[in-house]
Short mmCIF file of N, CA, C and O in Angstrom, two decimals:
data_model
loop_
_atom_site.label_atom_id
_atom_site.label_comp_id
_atom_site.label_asym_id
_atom_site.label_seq_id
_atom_site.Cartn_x
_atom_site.Cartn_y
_atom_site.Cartn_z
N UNK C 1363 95.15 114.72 92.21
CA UNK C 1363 94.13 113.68 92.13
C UNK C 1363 92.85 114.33 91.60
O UNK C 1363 92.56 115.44 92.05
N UNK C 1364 92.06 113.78 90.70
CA UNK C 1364 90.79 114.13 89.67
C UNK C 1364 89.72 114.63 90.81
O UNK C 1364 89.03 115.64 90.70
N UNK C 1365 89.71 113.80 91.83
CA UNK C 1365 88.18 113.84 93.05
C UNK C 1365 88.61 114.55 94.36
O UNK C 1365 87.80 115.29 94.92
N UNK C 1366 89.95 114.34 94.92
CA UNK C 1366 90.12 115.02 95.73
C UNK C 1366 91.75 114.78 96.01
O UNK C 1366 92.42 114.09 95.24
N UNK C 1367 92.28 115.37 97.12
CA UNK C 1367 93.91 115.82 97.29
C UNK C 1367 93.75 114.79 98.24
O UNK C 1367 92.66 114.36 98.63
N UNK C 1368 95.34 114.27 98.76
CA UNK C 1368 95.62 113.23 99.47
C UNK C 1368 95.75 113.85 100.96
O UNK C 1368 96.59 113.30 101.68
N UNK C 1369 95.21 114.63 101.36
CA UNK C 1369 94.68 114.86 102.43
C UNK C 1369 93.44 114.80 102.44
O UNK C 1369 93.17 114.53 103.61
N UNK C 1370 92.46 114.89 101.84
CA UNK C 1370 90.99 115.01 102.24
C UNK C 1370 90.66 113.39 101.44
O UNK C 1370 89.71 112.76 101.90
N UNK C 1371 91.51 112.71 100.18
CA UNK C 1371 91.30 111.05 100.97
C UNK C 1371 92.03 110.52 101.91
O UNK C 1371 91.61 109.38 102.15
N UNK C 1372 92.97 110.81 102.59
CA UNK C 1372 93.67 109.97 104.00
C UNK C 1372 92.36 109.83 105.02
O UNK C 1372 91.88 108.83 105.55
N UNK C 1373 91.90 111.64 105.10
CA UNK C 1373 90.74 111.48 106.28
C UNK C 1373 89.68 110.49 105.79
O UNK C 1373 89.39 109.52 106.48
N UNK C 1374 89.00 110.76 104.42
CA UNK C 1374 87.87 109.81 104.34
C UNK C 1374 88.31 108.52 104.17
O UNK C 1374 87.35 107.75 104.28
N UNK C 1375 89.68 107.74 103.87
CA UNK C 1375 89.50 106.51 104.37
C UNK C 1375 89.65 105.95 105.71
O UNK C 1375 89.57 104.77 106.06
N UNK C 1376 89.97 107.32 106.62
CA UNK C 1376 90.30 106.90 108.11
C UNK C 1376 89.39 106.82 108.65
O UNK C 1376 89.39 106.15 109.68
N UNK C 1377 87.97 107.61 108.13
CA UNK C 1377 86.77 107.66 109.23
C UNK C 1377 86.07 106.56 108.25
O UNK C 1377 85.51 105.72 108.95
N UNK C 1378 85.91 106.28 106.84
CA UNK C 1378 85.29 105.15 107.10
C UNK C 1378 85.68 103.66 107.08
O UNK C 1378 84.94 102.73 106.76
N UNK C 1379 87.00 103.57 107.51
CA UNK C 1379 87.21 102.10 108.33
C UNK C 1379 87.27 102.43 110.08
O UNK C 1379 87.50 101.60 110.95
N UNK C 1380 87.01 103.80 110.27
CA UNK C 1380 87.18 103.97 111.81
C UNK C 1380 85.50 103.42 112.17
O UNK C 1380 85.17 102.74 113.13
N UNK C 1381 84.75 103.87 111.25
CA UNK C 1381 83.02 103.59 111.11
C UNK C 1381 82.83 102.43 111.17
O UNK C 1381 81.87 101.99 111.82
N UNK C 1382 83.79 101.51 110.43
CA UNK C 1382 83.51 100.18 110.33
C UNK C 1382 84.08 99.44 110.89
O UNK C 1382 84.10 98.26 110.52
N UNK C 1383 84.82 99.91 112.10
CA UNK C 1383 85.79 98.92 113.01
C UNK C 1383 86.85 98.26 112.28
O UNK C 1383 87.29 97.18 112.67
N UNK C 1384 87.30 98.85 111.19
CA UNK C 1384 88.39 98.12 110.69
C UNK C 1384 89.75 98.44 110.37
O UNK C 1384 89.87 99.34 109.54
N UNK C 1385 90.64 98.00 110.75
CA UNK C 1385 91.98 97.77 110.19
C UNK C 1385 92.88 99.08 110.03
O UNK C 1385 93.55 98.86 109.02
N UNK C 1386 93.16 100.14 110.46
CA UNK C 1386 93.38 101.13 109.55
C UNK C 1386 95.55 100.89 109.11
O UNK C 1386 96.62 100.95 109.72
N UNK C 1387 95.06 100.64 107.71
CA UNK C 1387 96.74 100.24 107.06
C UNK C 1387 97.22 101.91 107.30
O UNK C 1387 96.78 102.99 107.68
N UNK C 1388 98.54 101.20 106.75
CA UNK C 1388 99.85 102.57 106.92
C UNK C 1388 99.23 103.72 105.83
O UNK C 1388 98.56 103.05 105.04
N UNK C 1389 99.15 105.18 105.42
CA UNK C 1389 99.34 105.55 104.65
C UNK C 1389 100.61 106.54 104.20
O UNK C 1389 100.71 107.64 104.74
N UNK C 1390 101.28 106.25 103.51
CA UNK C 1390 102.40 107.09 103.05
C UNK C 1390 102.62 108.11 102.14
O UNK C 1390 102.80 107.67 101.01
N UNK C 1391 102.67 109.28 102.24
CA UNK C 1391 102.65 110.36 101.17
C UNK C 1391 103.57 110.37 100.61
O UNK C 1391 104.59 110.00 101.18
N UNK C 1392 103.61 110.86 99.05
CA UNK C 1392 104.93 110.64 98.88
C UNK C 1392 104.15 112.30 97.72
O UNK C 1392 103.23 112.32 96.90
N UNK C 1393 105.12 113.45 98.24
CA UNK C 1393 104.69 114.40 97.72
C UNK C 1393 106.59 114.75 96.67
O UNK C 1393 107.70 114.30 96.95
N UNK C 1394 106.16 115.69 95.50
CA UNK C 1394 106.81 116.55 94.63
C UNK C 1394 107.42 117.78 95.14
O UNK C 1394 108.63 117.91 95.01
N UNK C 1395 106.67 118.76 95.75
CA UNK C 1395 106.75 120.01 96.38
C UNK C 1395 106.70 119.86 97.65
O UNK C 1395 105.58 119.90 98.14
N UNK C 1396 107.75 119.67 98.46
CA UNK C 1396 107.97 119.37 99.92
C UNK C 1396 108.43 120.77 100.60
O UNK C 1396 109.56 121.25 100.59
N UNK C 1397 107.39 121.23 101.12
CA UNK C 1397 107.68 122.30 101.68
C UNK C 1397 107.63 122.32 103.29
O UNK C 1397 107.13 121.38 103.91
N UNK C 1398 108.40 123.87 104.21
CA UNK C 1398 108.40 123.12 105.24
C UNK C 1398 107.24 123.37 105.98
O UNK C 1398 106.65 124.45 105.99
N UNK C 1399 106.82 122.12 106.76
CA UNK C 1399 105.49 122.03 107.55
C UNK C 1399 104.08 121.45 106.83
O UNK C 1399 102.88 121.53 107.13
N UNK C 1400 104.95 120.70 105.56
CA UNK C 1400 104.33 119.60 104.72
C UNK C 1400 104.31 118.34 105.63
O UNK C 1400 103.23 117.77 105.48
N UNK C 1401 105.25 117.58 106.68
CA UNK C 1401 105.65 116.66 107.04
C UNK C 1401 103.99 116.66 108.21
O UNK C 1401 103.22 115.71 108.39
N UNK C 1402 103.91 118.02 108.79
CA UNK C 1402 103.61 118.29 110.01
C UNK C 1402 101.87 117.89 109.60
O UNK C 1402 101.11 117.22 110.31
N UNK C 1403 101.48 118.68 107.95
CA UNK C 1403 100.24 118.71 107.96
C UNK C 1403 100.08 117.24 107.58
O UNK C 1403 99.05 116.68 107.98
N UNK C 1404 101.08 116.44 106.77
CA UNK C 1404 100.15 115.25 105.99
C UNK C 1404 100.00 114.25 107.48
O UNK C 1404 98.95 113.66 107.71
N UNK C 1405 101.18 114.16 108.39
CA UNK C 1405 101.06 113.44 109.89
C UNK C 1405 99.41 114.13 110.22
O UNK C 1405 98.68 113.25 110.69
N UNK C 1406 98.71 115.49 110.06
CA UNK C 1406 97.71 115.93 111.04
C UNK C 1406 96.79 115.18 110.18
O UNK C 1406 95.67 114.94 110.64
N UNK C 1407 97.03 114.83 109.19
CA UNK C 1407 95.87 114.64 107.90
C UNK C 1407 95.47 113.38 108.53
O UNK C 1407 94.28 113.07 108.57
N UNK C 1408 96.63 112.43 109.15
CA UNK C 1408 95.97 111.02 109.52
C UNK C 1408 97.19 109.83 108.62
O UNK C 1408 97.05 108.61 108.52
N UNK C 1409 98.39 110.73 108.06
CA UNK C 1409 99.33 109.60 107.30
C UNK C 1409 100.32 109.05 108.30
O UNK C 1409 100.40 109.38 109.49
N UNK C 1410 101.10 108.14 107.67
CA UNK C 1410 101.91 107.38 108.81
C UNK C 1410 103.26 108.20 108.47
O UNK C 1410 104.20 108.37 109.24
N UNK C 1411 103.18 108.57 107.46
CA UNK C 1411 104.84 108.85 106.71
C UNK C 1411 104.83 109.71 105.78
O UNK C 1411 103.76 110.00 105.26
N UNK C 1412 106.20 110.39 105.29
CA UNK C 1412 106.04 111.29 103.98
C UNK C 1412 107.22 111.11 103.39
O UNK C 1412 108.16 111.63 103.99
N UNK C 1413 107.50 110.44 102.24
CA UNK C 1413 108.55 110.69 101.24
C UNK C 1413 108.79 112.04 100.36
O UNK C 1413 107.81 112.79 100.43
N UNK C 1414 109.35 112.30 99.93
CA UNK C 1414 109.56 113.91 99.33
C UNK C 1414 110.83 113.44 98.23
O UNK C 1414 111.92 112.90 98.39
N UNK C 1415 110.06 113.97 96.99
CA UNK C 1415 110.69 113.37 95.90
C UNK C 1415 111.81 114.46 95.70
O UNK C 1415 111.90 115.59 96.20
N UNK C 1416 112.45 113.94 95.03
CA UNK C 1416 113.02 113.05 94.72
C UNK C 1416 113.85 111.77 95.93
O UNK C 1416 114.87 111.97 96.59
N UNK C 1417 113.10 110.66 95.90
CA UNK C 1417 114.18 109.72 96.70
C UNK C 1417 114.39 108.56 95.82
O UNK C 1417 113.84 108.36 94.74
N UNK C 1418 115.46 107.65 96.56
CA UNK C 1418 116.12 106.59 95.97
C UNK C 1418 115.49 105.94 96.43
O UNK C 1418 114.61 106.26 97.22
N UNK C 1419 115.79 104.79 96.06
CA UNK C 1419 114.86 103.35 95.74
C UNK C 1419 115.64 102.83 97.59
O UNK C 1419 114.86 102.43 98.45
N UNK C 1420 116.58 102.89 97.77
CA UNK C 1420 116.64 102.42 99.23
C UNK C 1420 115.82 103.43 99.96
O UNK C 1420 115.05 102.83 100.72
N UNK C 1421 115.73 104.24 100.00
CA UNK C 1421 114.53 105.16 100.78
C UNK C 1421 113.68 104.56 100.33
O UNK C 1421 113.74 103.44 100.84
N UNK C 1422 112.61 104.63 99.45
CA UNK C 1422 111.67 103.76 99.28
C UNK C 1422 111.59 102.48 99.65
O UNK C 1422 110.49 101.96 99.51
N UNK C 1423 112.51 101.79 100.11
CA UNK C 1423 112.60 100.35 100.57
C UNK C 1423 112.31 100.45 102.41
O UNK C 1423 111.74 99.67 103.18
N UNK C 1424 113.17 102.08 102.68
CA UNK C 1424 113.01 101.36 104.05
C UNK C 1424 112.21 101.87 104.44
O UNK C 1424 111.80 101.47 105.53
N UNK C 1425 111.44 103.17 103.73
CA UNK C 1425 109.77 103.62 104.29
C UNK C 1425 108.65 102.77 104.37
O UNK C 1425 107.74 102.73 105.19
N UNK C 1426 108.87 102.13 103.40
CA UNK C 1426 108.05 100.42 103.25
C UNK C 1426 108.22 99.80 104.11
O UNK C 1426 107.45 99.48 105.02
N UNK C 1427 109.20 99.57 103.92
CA UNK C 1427 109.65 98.37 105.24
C UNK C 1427 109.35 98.44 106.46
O UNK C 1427 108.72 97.52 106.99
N UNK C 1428 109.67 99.35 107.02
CA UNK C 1428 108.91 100.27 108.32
C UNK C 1428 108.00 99.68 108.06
O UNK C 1428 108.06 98.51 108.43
N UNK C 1429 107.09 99.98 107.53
CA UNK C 1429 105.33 99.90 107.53
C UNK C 1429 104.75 98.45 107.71
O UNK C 1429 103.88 98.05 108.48
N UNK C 1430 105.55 97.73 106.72
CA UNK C 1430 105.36 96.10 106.63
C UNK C 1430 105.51 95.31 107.63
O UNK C 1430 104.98 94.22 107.85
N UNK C 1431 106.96 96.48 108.81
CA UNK C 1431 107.40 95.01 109.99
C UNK C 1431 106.20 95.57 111.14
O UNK C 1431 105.95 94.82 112.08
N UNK C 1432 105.43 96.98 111.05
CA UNK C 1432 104.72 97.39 112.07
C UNK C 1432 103.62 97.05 111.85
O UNK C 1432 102.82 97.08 112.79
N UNK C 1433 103.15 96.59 110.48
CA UNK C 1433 102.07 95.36 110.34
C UNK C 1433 102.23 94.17 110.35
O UNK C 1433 101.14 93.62 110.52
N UNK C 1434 102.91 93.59 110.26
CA UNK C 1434 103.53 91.96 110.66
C UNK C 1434 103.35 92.04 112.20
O UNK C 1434 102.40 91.38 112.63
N UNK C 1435 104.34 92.95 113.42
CA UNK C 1435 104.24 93.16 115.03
C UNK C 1435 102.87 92.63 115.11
O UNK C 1435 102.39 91.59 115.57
N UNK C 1436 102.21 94.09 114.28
CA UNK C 1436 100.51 93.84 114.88
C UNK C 1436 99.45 92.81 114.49
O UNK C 1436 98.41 92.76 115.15
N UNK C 1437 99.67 91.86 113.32
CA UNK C 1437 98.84 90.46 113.66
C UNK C 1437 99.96 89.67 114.08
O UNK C 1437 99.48 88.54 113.93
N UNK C 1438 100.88 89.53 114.42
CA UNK C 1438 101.86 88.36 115.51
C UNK C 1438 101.32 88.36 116.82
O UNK C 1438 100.98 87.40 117.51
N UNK C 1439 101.28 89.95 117.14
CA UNK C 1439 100.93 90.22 118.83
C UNK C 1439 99.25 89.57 118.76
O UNK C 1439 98.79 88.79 119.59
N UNK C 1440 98.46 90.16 117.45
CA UNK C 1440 97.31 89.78 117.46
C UNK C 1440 96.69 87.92 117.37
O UNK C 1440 95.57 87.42 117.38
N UNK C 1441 97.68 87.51 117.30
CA UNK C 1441 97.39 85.62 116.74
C UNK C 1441 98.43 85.49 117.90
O UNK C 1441 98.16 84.32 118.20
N UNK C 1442 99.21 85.76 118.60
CA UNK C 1442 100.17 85.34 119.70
C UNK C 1442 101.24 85.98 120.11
O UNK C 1442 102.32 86.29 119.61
N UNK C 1443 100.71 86.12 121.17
CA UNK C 1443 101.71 87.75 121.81
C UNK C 1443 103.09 86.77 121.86
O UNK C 1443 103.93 87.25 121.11
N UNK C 1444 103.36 86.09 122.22
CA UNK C 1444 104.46 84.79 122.66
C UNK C 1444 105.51 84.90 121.26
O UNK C 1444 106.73 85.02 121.41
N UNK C 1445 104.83 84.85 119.82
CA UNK C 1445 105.39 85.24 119.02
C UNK C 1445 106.29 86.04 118.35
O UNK C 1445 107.21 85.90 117.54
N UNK C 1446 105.61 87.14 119.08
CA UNK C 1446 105.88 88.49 118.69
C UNK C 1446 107.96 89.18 118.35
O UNK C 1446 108.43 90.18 117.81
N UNK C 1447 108.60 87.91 119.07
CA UNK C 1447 110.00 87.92 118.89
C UNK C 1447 110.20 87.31 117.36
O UNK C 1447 110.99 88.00 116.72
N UNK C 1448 109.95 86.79 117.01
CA UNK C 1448 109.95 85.98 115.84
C UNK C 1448 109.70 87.11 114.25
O UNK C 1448 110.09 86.85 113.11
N UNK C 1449 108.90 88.41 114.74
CA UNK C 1449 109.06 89.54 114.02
C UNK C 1449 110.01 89.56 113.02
O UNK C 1449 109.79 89.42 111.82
N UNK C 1450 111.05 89.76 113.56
CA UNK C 1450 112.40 90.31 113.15
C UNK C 1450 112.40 89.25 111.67
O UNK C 1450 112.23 89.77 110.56
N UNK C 1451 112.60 87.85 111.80
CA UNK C 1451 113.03 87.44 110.30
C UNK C 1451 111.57 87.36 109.67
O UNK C 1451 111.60 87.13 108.46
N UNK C 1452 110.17 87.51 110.27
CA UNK C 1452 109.06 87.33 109.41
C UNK C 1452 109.38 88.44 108.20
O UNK C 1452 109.12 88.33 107.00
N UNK C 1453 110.04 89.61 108.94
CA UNK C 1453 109.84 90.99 108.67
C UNK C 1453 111.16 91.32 107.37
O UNK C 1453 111.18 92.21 106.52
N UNK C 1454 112.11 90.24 107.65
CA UNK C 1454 113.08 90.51 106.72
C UNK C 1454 113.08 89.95 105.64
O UNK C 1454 114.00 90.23 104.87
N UNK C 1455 111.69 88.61 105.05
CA UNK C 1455 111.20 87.98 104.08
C UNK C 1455 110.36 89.43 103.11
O UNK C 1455 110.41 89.75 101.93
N UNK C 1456 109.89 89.82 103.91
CA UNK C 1456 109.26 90.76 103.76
C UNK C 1456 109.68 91.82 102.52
O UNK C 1456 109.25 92.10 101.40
N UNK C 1457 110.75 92.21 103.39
CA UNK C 1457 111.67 93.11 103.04
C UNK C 1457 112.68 92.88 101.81
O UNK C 1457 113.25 93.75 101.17
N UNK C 1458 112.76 91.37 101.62
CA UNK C 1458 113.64 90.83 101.09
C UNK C 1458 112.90 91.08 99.18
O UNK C 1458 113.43 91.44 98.13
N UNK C 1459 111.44 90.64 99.56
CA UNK C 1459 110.42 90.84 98.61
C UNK C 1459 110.24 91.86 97.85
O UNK C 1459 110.06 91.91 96.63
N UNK C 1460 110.32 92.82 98.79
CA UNK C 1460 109.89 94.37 98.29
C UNK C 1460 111.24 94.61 97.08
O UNK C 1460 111.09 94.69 95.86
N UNK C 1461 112.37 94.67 97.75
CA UNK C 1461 113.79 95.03 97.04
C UNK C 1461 113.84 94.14 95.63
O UNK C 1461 114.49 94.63 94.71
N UNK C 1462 113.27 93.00 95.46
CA UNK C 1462 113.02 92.24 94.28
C UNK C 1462 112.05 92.32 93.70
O UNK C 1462 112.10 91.81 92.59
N UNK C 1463 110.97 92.85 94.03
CA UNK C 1463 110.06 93.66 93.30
C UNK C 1463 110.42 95.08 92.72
O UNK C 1463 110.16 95.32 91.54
N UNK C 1464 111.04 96.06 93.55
CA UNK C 1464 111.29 96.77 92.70
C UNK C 1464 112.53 97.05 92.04
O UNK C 1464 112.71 97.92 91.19
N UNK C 1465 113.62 95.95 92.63
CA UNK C 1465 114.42 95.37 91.32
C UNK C 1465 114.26 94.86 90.34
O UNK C 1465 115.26 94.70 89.64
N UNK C 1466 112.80 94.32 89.81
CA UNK C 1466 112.50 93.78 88.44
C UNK C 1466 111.64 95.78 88.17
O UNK C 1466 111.56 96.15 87.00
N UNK C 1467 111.29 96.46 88.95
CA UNK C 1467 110.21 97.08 88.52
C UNK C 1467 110.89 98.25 88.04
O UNK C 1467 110.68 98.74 86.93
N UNK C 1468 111.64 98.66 88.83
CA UNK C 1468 112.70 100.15 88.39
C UNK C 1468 114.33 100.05 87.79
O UNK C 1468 115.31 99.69 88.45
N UNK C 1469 114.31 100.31 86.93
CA UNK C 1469 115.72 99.61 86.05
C UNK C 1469 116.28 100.98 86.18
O UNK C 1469 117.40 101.24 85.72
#
């Protein structure tokens, strides 16, 4: 990256939505040179996840996916905890999306 490495932006977007009381989304690394105790630092950096290339497009589907149904949980529980069962097929529209997106996107 031109300004800085994806560890020193994970932290600065974590402290300033931590500054601003807001939201903090999934972040996922997805590194080239996966070495071991890469997994350990980008988790200390403040990421949710780490892909290590080369992966397939179903790996990429279900690292996503992960991320999408653990943000769906958290505004269901947040608009109605009562809901929160109902997850499961919000989460598989979801999912259903992603795989047809990057079935038109990666040939």
């Amino acid at each position: 990256m031109p300004v800085m490495n994806g560890f020193d932006a994970t932290r600065e977007i974590r402290a300033i939505l931590r500054q601003k009381q807001r939201h903090q989304p999934a972040i996922l690394a997805v590194t080239a040179n996966s070495v071991q105790g890469d997994r350990e630092r980008c988790l200390s950096a403040g990421m949710d996840d780490m892909l290590s290339k080369p992966f397939s497009r179903q790996e990429l589907i279900a690292a996503v996916a992960q991320w999408i149904a653990r943000e769906e949980r958290r505004r269901l529980h947040a608009a109605s905890p009562a809901l929160l069962p109902l997850v499961v097929a919000s989460g598989l529209t979801s999912i259903i999306a992603l795989q047809a997106l990057l079935g038109m996107v990666t040939r």
